[in-house]
Tab-separated table of C-alpha atoms in Angstrom:
chain	number	residue	atom	x	y	z
H	1	MET	CA	-228.954	29.594	16.011
H	2	LEU	CA	-228.958	30.046	19.770
H	3	ASP	CA	-226.989	26.930	20.737
H	4	LEU	CA	-224.133	25.071	19.065
H	5	LEU	CA	-222.543	22.620	21.485
H	6	PRO	CA	-225.597	20.503	22.356
H	7	ASP	CA	-226.164	19.721	18.672
H	8	LEU	CA	-222.457	19.157	18.031
H	9	PHE	CA	-222.222	16.711	20.930
H	10	ASP	CA	-225.355	14.931	19.641
H	11	HIS	CA	-223.770	14.460	16.202
H	12	TYR	CA	-220.051	14.210	17.043
H	13	PRO	CA	-219.729	12.789	20.587
H	14	GLU	CA	-216.507	10.909	19.778
H	15	GLN	CA	-214.785	13.855	18.073
H	16	LEU	CA	-215.356	16.483	20.790
H	17	THR	CA	-213.778	17.010	24.200
H	18	LEU	CA	-215.416	19.416	26.641
H	19	LEU	CA	-213.248	21.936	28.499
H	20	SER	CA	-214.997	21.747	31.864
H	21	SER	CA	-214.538	25.041	33.697
H	22	PRO	CA	-216.905	27.700	34.970
H	23	TRP	CA	-216.663	29.736	31.739
H	24	ARG	CA	-218.446	33.068	31.462
H	25	SER	CA	-219.308	34.749	28.180
H	26	PHE	CA	-218.345	38.415	27.762
H	27	GLY	CA	-218.429	39.272	24.048
H	28	ALA	CA	-221.567	40.149	22.071
H	29	LYS	CA	-220.996	37.072	19.887
H	30	PRO	CA	-222.079	34.143	22.091
H	31	ILE	CA	-221.397	31.439	19.467
H	32	PHE	CA	-217.950	31.261	17.901
H	33	PHE	CA	-215.506	28.701	16.581
H	34	GLY	CA	-212.255	28.484	14.705
H	35	GLU	CA	-208.728	27.176	14.465
H	36	VAL	CA	-206.811	27.272	17.749
H	37	VAL	CA	-203.875	29.612	18.278
H	38	THR	CA	-202.402	29.394	21.786
H	39	VAL	CA	-200.647	31.652	24.237
H	40	LYS	CA	-199.299	30.500	27.581
H	41	CYS	CA	-198.618	33.327	30.012
H	42	PHE	CA	-199.013	34.208	33.671
H	43	GLU	CA	-200.193	37.673	34.711
H	44	ASP	CA	-198.492	39.235	31.661
H	45	ASN	CA	-200.585	39.795	28.527
H	46	SER	CA	-197.752	40.943	26.244
H	47	MET	CA	-198.063	37.883	23.991
H	48	VAL	CA	-201.873	38.114	23.982
H	49	LYS	CA	-201.625	41.675	22.705
H	50	SER	CA	-199.033	40.820	20.040
H	51	GLU	CA	-200.959	37.782	18.716
H	52	LEU	CA	-204.269	39.649	18.519
H	53	ALA	CA	-202.551	42.425	16.563
H	54	LYS	CA	-202.098	39.896	13.722
H	55	PRO	CA	-204.783	38.850	11.202
H	56	GLY	CA	-207.016	36.206	12.790
H	57	HIS	CA	-209.720	35.318	10.284
H	58	GLY	CA	-211.110	31.884	11.148
H	59	LYS	CA	-209.057	31.683	14.355
H	60	VAL	CA	-209.656	31.664	18.110
H	61	LEU	CA	-206.928	32.648	20.562
H	62	VAL	CA	-206.847	30.291	23.553
H	63	VAL	CA	-204.883	31.751	26.458
H	64	ASP	CA	-203.644	29.655	29.349
H	65	GLY	CA	-203.240	32.198	32.110
H	66	GLY	CA	-202.889	29.478	34.702
H	67	GLY	CA	-206.386	30.221	35.960
H	68	SER	CA	-205.102	33.298	37.782
H	69	THR	CA	-207.753	35.778	38.883
H	70	ARG	CA	-205.258	38.375	40.206
H	71	ARG	CA	-204.861	40.261	36.880
H	72	ALA	CA	-206.839	40.659	33.655
H	73	LEU	CA	-205.239	39.231	30.515
H	74	LEU	CA	-207.685	40.963	28.142
H	75	GLY	CA	-209.159	44.457	28.139
H	76	ASP	CA	-211.268	46.521	25.767
H	77	MET	CA	-208.413	47.929	23.672
H	78	ILE	CA	-206.881	44.514	22.932
H	79	ALA	CA	-210.337	42.985	22.334
H	80	LEU	CA	-211.183	45.779	19.871
H	81	ASN	CA	-207.882	45.191	18.087
H	82	ALA	CA	-208.744	41.480	17.844
H	83	TYR	CA	-212.167	42.309	16.401
H	84	ASN	CA	-210.625	44.715	13.879
H	85	ASN	CA	-208.148	41.996	12.848
H	86	GLY	CA	-210.917	39.472	12.180
H	87	TRP	CA	-210.456	37.081	15.102
H	88	GLU	CA	-213.478	34.840	15.745
H	89	GLY	CA	-212.964	34.789	19.483
H	90	ILE	CA	-210.751	34.710	22.548
H	91	ILE	CA	-210.805	32.211	25.407
H	92	ILE	CA	-208.973	33.182	28.577
H	93	ASN	CA	-208.142	30.701	31.330
H	94	GLY	CA	-208.040	33.701	33.626
H	95	CYS	CA	-209.746	37.090	33.762
H	96	VAL	CA	-210.818	39.957	31.530
H	97	ARG	CA	-211.489	43.584	32.380
H	98	ASP	CA	-213.614	46.279	30.735
H	99	ALA	CA	-216.426	43.720	30.690
H	100	GLY	CA	-219.042	46.352	29.809
H	101	ALA	CA	-217.150	47.540	26.741
H	102	ILE	CA	-216.320	43.988	25.618
H	103	SER	CA	-219.997	43.018	25.937
H	104	ALA	CA	-220.781	45.492	23.140
H	105	MET	CA	-218.180	44.062	20.723
H	106	GLN	CA	-219.155	41.524	18.032
H	107	ILE	CA	-216.458	39.057	19.042
H	108	GLY	CA	-216.652	35.895	21.102
H	109	VAL	CA	-214.956	36.170	24.490
H	110	GLN	CA	-215.059	33.624	27.278
H	111	ALA	CA	-213.068	33.700	30.509
H	112	LEU	CA	-213.240	32.544	34.102
H	113	GLY	CA	-214.147	35.980	35.451
H	114	THR	CA	-213.250	39.641	35.690
H	115	ASN	CA	-210.626	41.729	37.451
H	116	PRO	CA	-210.106	45.469	36.871
H	117	ILE	CA	-206.319	45.273	37.389
H	118	LYS	CA	-204.111	45.185	34.287
H	119	THR	CA	-201.029	43.022	33.940
H	120	ASP	CA	-197.410	44.026	34.049
H	121	LYS	CA	-195.789	43.984	30.610
H	122	LYS	CA	-192.600	41.926	30.710
H	123	ASP	CA	-192.828	40.262	27.258
H	124	VAL	CA	-193.006	36.881	28.958
H	125	GLY	CA	-195.002	34.011	27.528
H	126	GLU	CA	-195.088	31.320	24.857
H	127	VAL	CA	-196.990	31.311	21.575
H	128	ASN	CA	-198.366	28.276	19.713
H	129	VAL	CA	-197.397	25.687	22.297
H	130	THR	CA	-199.555	22.867	23.634
H	131	ILE	CA	-201.413	24.086	26.712
H	132	ASP	CA	-203.527	22.352	29.318
H	133	ILE	CA	-206.973	23.774	30.020
H	134	ALA	CA	-209.251	21.992	32.481
H	135	GLY	CA	-207.190	18.810	32.144
H	136	VAL	CA	-207.386	18.784	28.338
H	137	SER	CA	-204.394	19.272	26.030
H	138	VAL	CA	-205.161	22.071	23.576
H	139	VAL	CA	-202.871	21.982	20.556
H	140	PRO	CA	-202.415	24.759	17.989
H	141	GLY	CA	-204.323	23.873	14.830
H	142	MET	CA	-207.146	22.062	16.638
H	143	MET	CA	-210.665	23.409	16.209
H	144	ILE	CA	-212.513	24.988	19.104
H	145	TYR	CA	-216.263	25.546	19.447
H	146	ALA	CA	-217.867	27.793	22.052
H	147	ASP	CA	-221.332	28.945	23.061
H	148	LEU	CA	-223.205	29.709	26.268
H	149	ASN	CA	-223.195	25.967	27.058
H	150	GLY	CA	-219.412	25.732	27.239
H	151	ILE	CA	-216.295	25.148	25.160
H	152	ALA	CA	-215.161	22.027	23.276
H	153	VAL	CA	-212.189	21.082	21.112
H	154	SER	CA	-211.842	18.719	18.173
H	155	GLN	CA	-208.812	17.389	16.304
H	156	GLN	CA	-210.338	18.483	13.003
H	157	SER	CA	-213.022	20.789	11.636
H	158	LEU	CA	-216.566	19.464	12.007
H	159	ASP	CA	-219.223	19.735	9.316
H	160	LEU	CA	-221.690	22.293	10.671
H	161	SER	CA	-224.096	21.914	7.726
H	162	ILE	CA	-225.707	19.008	9.611
H	163	LEU	CA	-227.090	21.528	12.111
H	164	GLN	CA	-229.605	23.082	9.748
């Protein structure tokens, strides 16, 4: 399968909400989906690192970095840790770094852009709180679906068997 969202919107237009932003795909896994886990932080990726160090099978970390492009909230070491811990993907409302290394990892990663500068570590941020991305409330436990066409959320898991 090369595309997910067009077919999902064709079958489930009332259950999906598009997160309209200029998302860019960085991971080697262009299609990913899972249960939402959230982090809200600003130019400090301490909570991103700690969440992705936990088991993440069937989950996608959605990070509200306030859209800041001044620092990268995800780099290759944290992305590799996420992959090793079974996370389906990571969505950053902000920037990533080490884009070349991340592009070789079999994990879904979408962000607004890149910046080679790391964050300061101050252990500041909130985990599993409702966040606002592109004017849409993203709540822990929702389902999120991403591909090269964009990112969408749903209140519940959608039956993907209809896509065959």
